Coordinates of N, CA and C in Angstrom, one line a residue:
X900 N -0.5 14.9 23.0 CA 0.1 14.0 23.9 C -0.9 12.7 23.8
X901 N -1.9 12.5 22.7 CA -2.4 11.3 22.9 C -1.4 10.5 21.7
X902 N -1.0 11.3 20.5 CA -0.1 10.6 19.8 C 1.2 10.5 20.4
X903 N 2.0 10.8 21.5 CA 3.1 10.4 22.3 C 2.7 9.2 23.0
X904 N 1.4 9.1 23.4 CA 1.0 7.9 24.0 C 0.9 6.5 23.4
X905 N 0.3 7.0 22.1 CA 0.0 5.8 21.4 C 1.3 5.2 20.7
X906 N 2.0 6.4 20.1 CA 3.4 6.1 19.5 C 4.2 5.1 20.5
X907 N 3.9 5.5 21.6 CA 5.1 4.8 22.8 C 4.5 3.2 22.8
X908 N 3.4 3.0 23.0 CA 2.6 1.8 23.0 C 2.9 0.8 21.8
X909 N 2.8 1.5 20.7 CA 3.0 0.7 19.5 C 4.6 0.4 19.5
X910 N 5.5 1.1 19.9 CA 6.9 0.7 19.8 C 7.1 -0.7 20.8
X911 N 6.2 -0.8 21.7 CA 6.5 -1.9 22.4 C 5.8 -3.0 21.9
X912 N 4.7 -3.0 21.1 CA 4.0 -3.7 20.4 C 5.1 -4.2 19.1
X913 N 5.8 -3.2 18.6 CA 6.4 -3.8 17.5 C 7.9 -4.4 18.1
X914 N 8.3 -4.3 19.1 CA 9.3 -5.2 19.8 C 8.6 -6.7 20.4
X915 N 7.6 -6.6 20.2 CA 6.8 -7.9 20.6 C 6.5 -8.7 19.3
X916 N 6.4 -8.0 18.5 CA 6.1 -8.4 17.0 C 7.4 -9.0 16.7
X917 N 8.8 -8.4 16.8 CA 9.8 -8.9 16.6 C 10.1 -10.0 17.2
X918 N 10.0 -10.1 18.3 CA 10.0 -11.7 19.3 C 9.3 -12.5 18.5
X919 N 7.8 -12.3 18.1 CA 6.8 -13.4 17.7 C 7.6 -13.8 16.4
X920 N 8.0 -12.7 15.5 CA 8.6 -13.4 14.1 C 9.8 -14.3 14.3
X921 N 10.8 -13.6 15.7 CA 12.0 -14.7 15.7 C 11.3 -16.0 15.8
X922 N 10.3 -16.4 16.8 CA 9.8 -17.9 17.3 C 8.6 -18.3 16.2
X923 N 8.4 -17.5 15.0 CA 7.7 -18.1 13.8 C 6.4 -18.3 14.2
X924 N 5.8 -17.3 15.1 CA 4.4 -17.1 15.7 C 3.8 -16.3 14.8
X925 N 3.1 -16.7 13.7 CA 2.6 -15.8 12.9 C 1.4 -15.1 13.1
X926 N 0.4 -16.0 14.2 CA -0.7 -15.6 14.5 C -0.4 -14.1 15.6
X927 N 0.5 -14.3 16.2 CA 0.5 -13.3 17.5 C 1.5 -12.1 16.6
X928 N 2.2 -12.4 15.4 CA 2.7 -11.2 14.9 C 1.7 -10.3 14.1
X929 N 0.3 -11.4 13.6 CA -0.5 -10.3 12.8 C -1.2 -9.7 13.8
X930 N -1.9 -10.5 15.3 CA -2.4 -9.5 16.2 C -1.5 -8.4 16.5
X931 N -0.5 -8.6 16.6 CA 0.4 -7.3 17.0 C 0.1 -6.2 16.1
X932 N 0.2 -6.5 14.7 CA 0.6 -5.6 13.9 C -1.0 -4.7 13.8
X933 N -2.0 -5.6 13.8 CA -3.6 -5.3 13.2 C -3.6 -4.4 14.9
X934 N -3.3 -4.7 15.8 CA -3.9 -4.1 17.2 C -2.9 -2.8 17.3
X935 N -1.6 -2.6 17.0 CA -0.8 -1.2 16.5 C -1.5 -0.3 15.7
X936 N -1.9 -0.9 14.6 CA -2.9 -0.3 13.6 C -4.0 0.6 14.2
X937 N -5.0 -0.6 14.7 CA -5.9 -0.2 15.7 C -5.8 1.1 16.4
X938 N -4.7 0.9 17.2 CA -4.4 2.1 18.2 C -4.1 3.2 17.4
X939 N -3.5 3.5 16.3 CA -3.2 4.6 15.4 C -4.2 5.0 15.0
X940 N -5.4 4.2 14.4 CA -6.5 4.8 14.2 C -7.1 5.4 15.2
X941 N -7.6 5.0 16.2 CA -7.9 5.6 17.6 C -7.5 6.6 18.0
X942 N -6.2 7.1 17.7 CA -5.6 8.2 17.9 C -6.1 9.2 16.8
X943 N -6.7 9.3 16.1 CA -7.3 10.0 15.3 C -8.8 10.2 15.2
X944 N -9.4 8.9 15.5 CA -10.6 8.8 15.5 C -11.5 9.4 17.2
X945 N -10.7 9.0 18.3 CA -11.0 9.8 19.6 C -11.3 11.2 19.4
X946 N -10.2 11.9 19.0 CA -10.6 13.4 18.8 C -11.5 13.8 17.8
X947 N -11.9 13.2 16.8 CA -12.8 13.4 15.8 C -14.4 13.2 16.5
X948 N -14.3 12.3 17.1 CA -15.4 11.7 17.7 C -15.9 12.8 18.6
X949 N -14.9 13.3 19.6 CA -15.1 14.1 20.8 C -15.6 15.6 20.1
X950 N -14.9 16.0 19.0 CA -15.4 17.1 18.0 C -16.8 17.1 17.5
X951 N -16.8 15.8 17.2 CA -18.3 15.8 16.8 C -19.3 15.7 17.5
X952 N -19.2 15.5 18.7 CA -20.0 15.1 19.5 C -20.0 16.4 20.5
X953 N -19.3 17.2 20.8 CA -19.1 18.6 21.3 C -19.7 20.0 20.5
X954 N -19.4 19.7 19.2 CA -19.6 20.6 18.4 C -20.4 20.3 17.3
X955 N -21.5 21.1 16.8 CA -22.5 20.5 15.8 C -22.0 20.5 14.6
X956 N -22.9 20.0 13.6 CA -22.2 20.4 12.2 C -22.5 21.5 11.5
X957 N -23.4 22.5 12.1 CA -23.8 23.8 11.6 C -22.5 24.4 11.9
X958 N -22.0 24.3 13.3 CA -20.7 25.2 13.5 C -19.3 24.8 12.7
X959 N -19.3 23.4 12.7 CA -18.2 23.1 11.3 C -18.2 23.8 10.2
X960 N -19.5 23.6 9.6 CA -19.7 24.0 8.4 C -19.7 25.6 8.4
X961 N -20.1 26.4 9.4 CA -19.7 27.7 9.5 C -18.3 28.2 9.5
X962 N -17.5 27.1 10.2 CA -15.9 27.6 10.0 C -15.4 27.0 8.8
X963 N -15.6 26.0 8.0 CA -15.5 25.8 6.7 C -15.9 26.8 5.7
X964 N -17.0 27.4 5.9 CA -17.6 28.4 5.1 C -16.9 30.0 5.1
X965 N -16.0 29.9 6.5 CA -15.4 31.1 6.6 C -14.0 31.1 6.0
X966 N -13.7 30.2 5.6 CA -12.6 30.1 4.9 C -12.5 31.1 3.7
X967 N -11.6 31.8 3.3 CA -11.5 32.5 2.5 C -11.2 31.7 1.0
X968 N -11.9 32.0 0.0 CA -11.9 31.6 -1.4 C -10.5 31.5 -1.9
X969 N -9.9 32.5 -1.5 CA -8.5 32.2 -1.9 C -7.5 30.9 -1.4
X970 N -7.9 30.9 0.0 CA -7.2 29.4 0.6 C -7.8 28.5 0.1
X971 N -8.9 28.3 -0.2 CA -9.7 26.7 -0.7 C -9.3 26.7 -2.0
X972 N -9.2 27.8 -2.8 CA -8.7 27.3 -4.3 C -7.2 27.1 -4.2
X973 N -6.3 27.9 -3.3 CA -4.9 27.4 -3.3 C -4.8 25.9 -2.7
X974 N -5.2 25.6 -2.0 CA -5.3 24.1 -1.3 C -5.9 23.5 -2.6
X975 N -7.0 23.6 -3.5 CA -7.3 22.8 -4.7 C -6.2 22.5 -5.5
X976 N -5.5 23.7 -5.8 CA -4.2 23.7 -6.8 C -3.2 23.0 -6.3
X977 N -3.0 23.1 -4.9 CA -1.9 22.2 -4.3 C -2.2 20.8 -4.4
X978 N -3.5 20.5 -4.2 CA -3.8 19.1 -4.2 C -3.4 18.4 -5.7
X979 N -3.9 19.1 -6.7 CA -3.7 18.9 -7.8 C -2.1 18.9 -8.5
X980 N -1.4 19.4 -7.7 CA 0.3 19.8 -8.0 C 0.9 18.3 -7.1
X981 N 0.1 17.9 -6.2 CA 0.6 16.7 -5.3 C 0.2 15.1 -6.3
X982 N -0.6 15.2 -7.2 CA -1.0 14.1 -7.9 C 0.2 14.2 -9.2
X983 N 0.2 15.3 -9.6 CA 1.4 15.4 -10.5 C 2.6 15.1 -10.3
X984 N 3.2 15.4 -9.1 CA 4.4 15.1 -8.5 C 4.5 13.5 -8.3
X985 N 3.3 12.9 -7.8 CA 3.4 11.6 -7.9 C 3.3 11.2 -8.9
X986 N 2.8 11.3 -10.0 CA 2.8 10.8 -11.4 C 4.4 10.7 -11.7
X987 N 5.0 11.8 -11.4 CA 6.2 12.3 -11.9 C 7.5 11.4 -11.3
X988 N 7.2 11.1 -9.9 CA 7.8 10.2 -9.1 C 8.0 8.9 -9.5
X989 N 6.7 8.4 -9.7 CA 6.6 6.6 -10.4 C 7.3 6.6 -11.9
X990 N 7.1 7.8 -12.7 CA 7.7 7.9 -13.9 C 9.4 7.9 -13.6
X991 N 10.1 8.5 -12.9 CA 11.2 8.9 -12.4 C 11.8 7.1 -11.9
X992 N 10.9 6.7 -11.1 CA 11.2 5.5 -10.4 C 11.2 4.0 -11.5
X993 N 10.2 4.4 -12.6 CA 10.2 2.9 -13.2 C 11.3 2.9 -14.1
X994 N 11.8 3.8 -14.8 CA 12.9 3.8 -15.6 C 12.8 2.4 -16.2
X995 N 12.3 1.7 -16.7 CA 11.9 0.5 -17.4 C 11.3 0.8 -18.5
X996 N 12.3 0.7 -19.6 CA 12.0 1.2 -21.2 C 10.6 0.0 -21.7
X997 N 10.4 -1.3 -21.1 CA 9.7 -2.3 -21.5 C 8.5 -2.0 -20.9
X998 N 8.2 -1.2 -19.8 CA 7.3 -1.1 -19.2 C 6.6 0.2 -19.7
X999 N 7.0 1.2 -20.6 CA 6.6 2.3 -20.7 C 5.4 2.2 -21.8
X1000 N 5.5 1.5 -22.8 CA 4.2 1.2 -23.4 C 2.8 0.9 -22.6
X1001 N 3.2 0.2 -21.7 CA 2.1 0.1 -20.6 C 1.3 1.0 -19.7
X1002 N 2.6 1.9 -19.5 CA 2.2 3.0 -18.6 C 1.6 4.1 -19.3
X1003 N 2.0 4.3 -20.9 CA 1.3 5.3 -21.8 C 0.0 5.1 -22.0
X1004 N 0.0 3.4 -22.2 CA -1.8 3.0 -22.5 C -2.5 3.5 -21.5
X1005 N -2.0 3.2 -20.1 CA -3.1 3.4 -19.0 C -3.1 4.9 -19.0
X1006 N -2.5 5.9 -19.3 CA -2.8 7.3 -19.2 C -4.0 7.4 -20.4
X1007 N -3.6 7.2 -21.6 CA -4.6 6.9 -22.4 C -5.9 6.7 -22.4
X1008 N -6.2 5.5 -21.6 CA -7.2 4.6 -21.5 C -8.1 5.4 -20.2
X1009 N -7.4 5.9 -19.2 CA -8.0 7.0 -18.2 C -8.4 8.3 -18.7
X1010 N -7.4 8.9 -19.9 CA -8.1 9.9 -20.5 C -9.0 9.9 -21.4
X1011 N -9.3 8.9 -22.1 CA -10.5 8.8 -23.0 C -11.6 7.6 -22.5
X1012 N -11.6 7.2 -21.6 CA -12.6 6.7 -21.1 C -13.4 7.2 -20.1
X1013 N -14.5 6.7 -19.5 CA -15.1 6.9 -18.1 C -15.2 5.9 -17.3
X1014 N -14.0 5.1 -17.2 CA -13.7 3.7 -16.5 C -13.4 5.0 -14.9
X1015 N -14.0 3.9 -13.9 CA -13.1 4.5 -12.5 C -12.0 3.4 -12.3
X1016 N -11.4 3.9 -11.3 CA -9.9 3.4 -10.8 C -10.1 1.9 -10.7
X1017 N -11.2 1.5 -10.2 CA -11.2 0.0 -10.1 C -11.2 -0.7 -11.4
X1018 N -12.1 -0.5 -12.3 CA -11.8 -1.1 -13.5 C -10.5 -0.5 -14.1
X1019 N -9.8 0.2 -13.9 CA -8.5 0.5 -14.8 C -7.6 0.0 -14.0
X1020 N -7.5 -0.6 -12.5 CA -6.9 -1.5 -11.8 C -7.1 -2.9 -12.2
X1021 N -8.1 -3.4 -12.7 CA -8.5 -4.8 -13.0 C -7.9 -4.8 -14.3
X1022 N -8.0 -3.8 -15.3 CA -7.5 -3.9 -16.5 C -6.1 -4.0 -16.7
X1023 N -5.4 -3.3 -15.5 CA -3.9 -3.3 -15.5 C -3.6 -4.5 -14.9
X1024 N -4.1 -5.2 -13.9 CA -4.0 -6.4 -13.4 C -3.4 -7.5 -14.5
X1025 N -5.0 -7.6 -15.2 CA -5.1 -8.6 -16.0 C -4.1 -8.4 -17.4
X1026 N -3.5 -7.1 -17.6 CA -2.5 -6.9 -18.4 C -1.2 -7.8 -18.1
X1027 N -0.9 -7.0 -16.8 CA 0.2 -7.5 -16.1 C 0.4 -8.9 -16.1
X1028 N -0.9 -9.7 -15.8 CA -0.8 -11.3 -15.7 C -0.5 -11.8 -17.2
X1029 N -1.4 -11.3 -18.0 CA -1.0 -11.5 -19.8 C 0.4 -11.4 -20.1
X1030 N 1.2 -10.1 -19.7 CA 2.6 -10.0 -20.1 C 3.3 -10.9 -19.3
X1031 N 3.2 -11.5 -18.2 CA 3.9 -12.4 -17.5 C 4.0 -13.7 -17.9
X1032 N 2.7 -13.9 -18.3 CA 2.4 -15.7 -18.8 C 3.0 -15.6 -20.4
X1033 N 2.8 -14.7 -21.2 CA 3.4 -14.3 -22.4 C 5.2 -14.4 -22.6
X1034 N 5.4 -13.3 -21.8 CA 6.7 -13.1 -22.2 C 8.0 -14.3 -22.0
X1035 N 8.7 -14.6 -22.8 CA 9.6 -15.6 -22.7 C 10.5 -15.6 -21.5
X1036 N 10.8 -14.0 -21.3 CA 11.7 -14.1 -20.0 C 11.2 -14.7 -18.6
X1037 N 9.8 -14.7 -18.6 CA 9.2 -15.5 -17.3 C 8.9 -16.6 -17.8
X1038 N 8.8 -17.5 -18.7 CA 8.2 -18.6 -19.4 C 9.3 -19.8 -19.6
X1039 N 10.3 -19.6 -18.9 CA 11.4 -20.7 -19.2 C 10.7 -22.1 -18.2
X1040 N 11.2 -23.2 -18.9 CA 10.9 -24.1 -18.4 C 11.9 -24.8 -17.5
X1041 N 11.7 -25.2 -16.6 CA 12.8 -25.5 -15.4 C 13.3 -26.8 -15.9
X1042 N 14.4 -26.8 -15.5 CA 15.2 -28.3 -15.9 C 15.0 -29.2 -14.8
X1043 N 15.6 -30.2 -15.3 CA 15.5 -31.3 -13.9 C 16.3 -31.1 -12.8
X1044 N 15.9 -31.6 -11.7 CA 16.4 -31.1 -10.5 C 17.7 -31.8 -10.2
X1045 N 18.7 -31.5 -9.8 CA 19.8 -32.1 -9.7 C 19.7 -32.9 -9.0
X1046 N 20.6 -34.0 -8.9 CA 20.6 -35.3 -8.1 C 21.5 -34.8 -6.8
X1047 N 21.6 -35.2 -5.6 CA 22.4 -34.6 -4.3 C 22.9 -35.7 -4.0
X1048 N 24.4 -35.4 -3.7 CA 25.4 -36.4 -3.6 C 24.9 -37.3 -2.4
X1049 N 25.3 -38.8 -2.6 CA 25.1 -39.8 -1.9 C 25.6 -40.1 -0.7
X1050 N 26.2 -39.0 0.3 CA 27.1 -39.1 1.3 C 26.2 -39.3 2.3
X1051 N 25.0 -39.0 2.5 CA 24.2 -39.0 3.8 C 23.9 -40.3 3.7
X1052 N 23.7 -41.2 5.0 CA 23.3 -42.6 5.1 C 22.0 -42.8 5.1
X1053 N 21.1 -41.8 5.9 CA 19.7 -41.6 5.7 C 19.2 -41.8 4.6
X1054 N 20.2 -40.8 3.5 CA 19.0 -40.8 2.3 C 19.7 -42.0 1.5
X1055 N 20.7 -42.3 1.7 CA 20.7 -43.9 1.1 C 19.9 -44.9 1.1
X1056 N 19.6 -44.8 2.5 CA 18.5 -46.1 2.9 C 17.1 -45.7 2.7
X1057 N 16.8 -44.4 2.2 CA 15.5 -44.3 1.8 C 15.4 -44.4 0.2
X1058 N 16.8 -44.2 -0.6 CA 16.5 -44.8 -1.8 C 16.3 -46.0 -2.3

């Protein structure tokens, strides 16, 4: 019920955000998106807080301990499969041969070092910046801008 109410309200927020975007009001647009995100977060947080207040942690821990080991190990295996499927989707979507050396280098770095995800992300960002700066594809010098035709009287007066 709470989900239906919140999603109905956020639809109205998104229509208002469309109008704000048409009018070029970026402050209202940003406020509307953050507000709808906040409502979606509250849709999850409110029931969680109610459960946390009404039921103690020992009862919740007891429920978690009552789950059979077969189920929890199966969920762990499924969680690992989700990661593998995610990697497969990334590889399938990339299909850019010139990026594959970076992809393999990232896997090797992650496998043979104890870097956390933040460190790996920073290394990847630095390598991407270096690649863009050193690649001739992205390092073309822009030519001189073309001169506009002198048909505009105001433009001719300003020259």
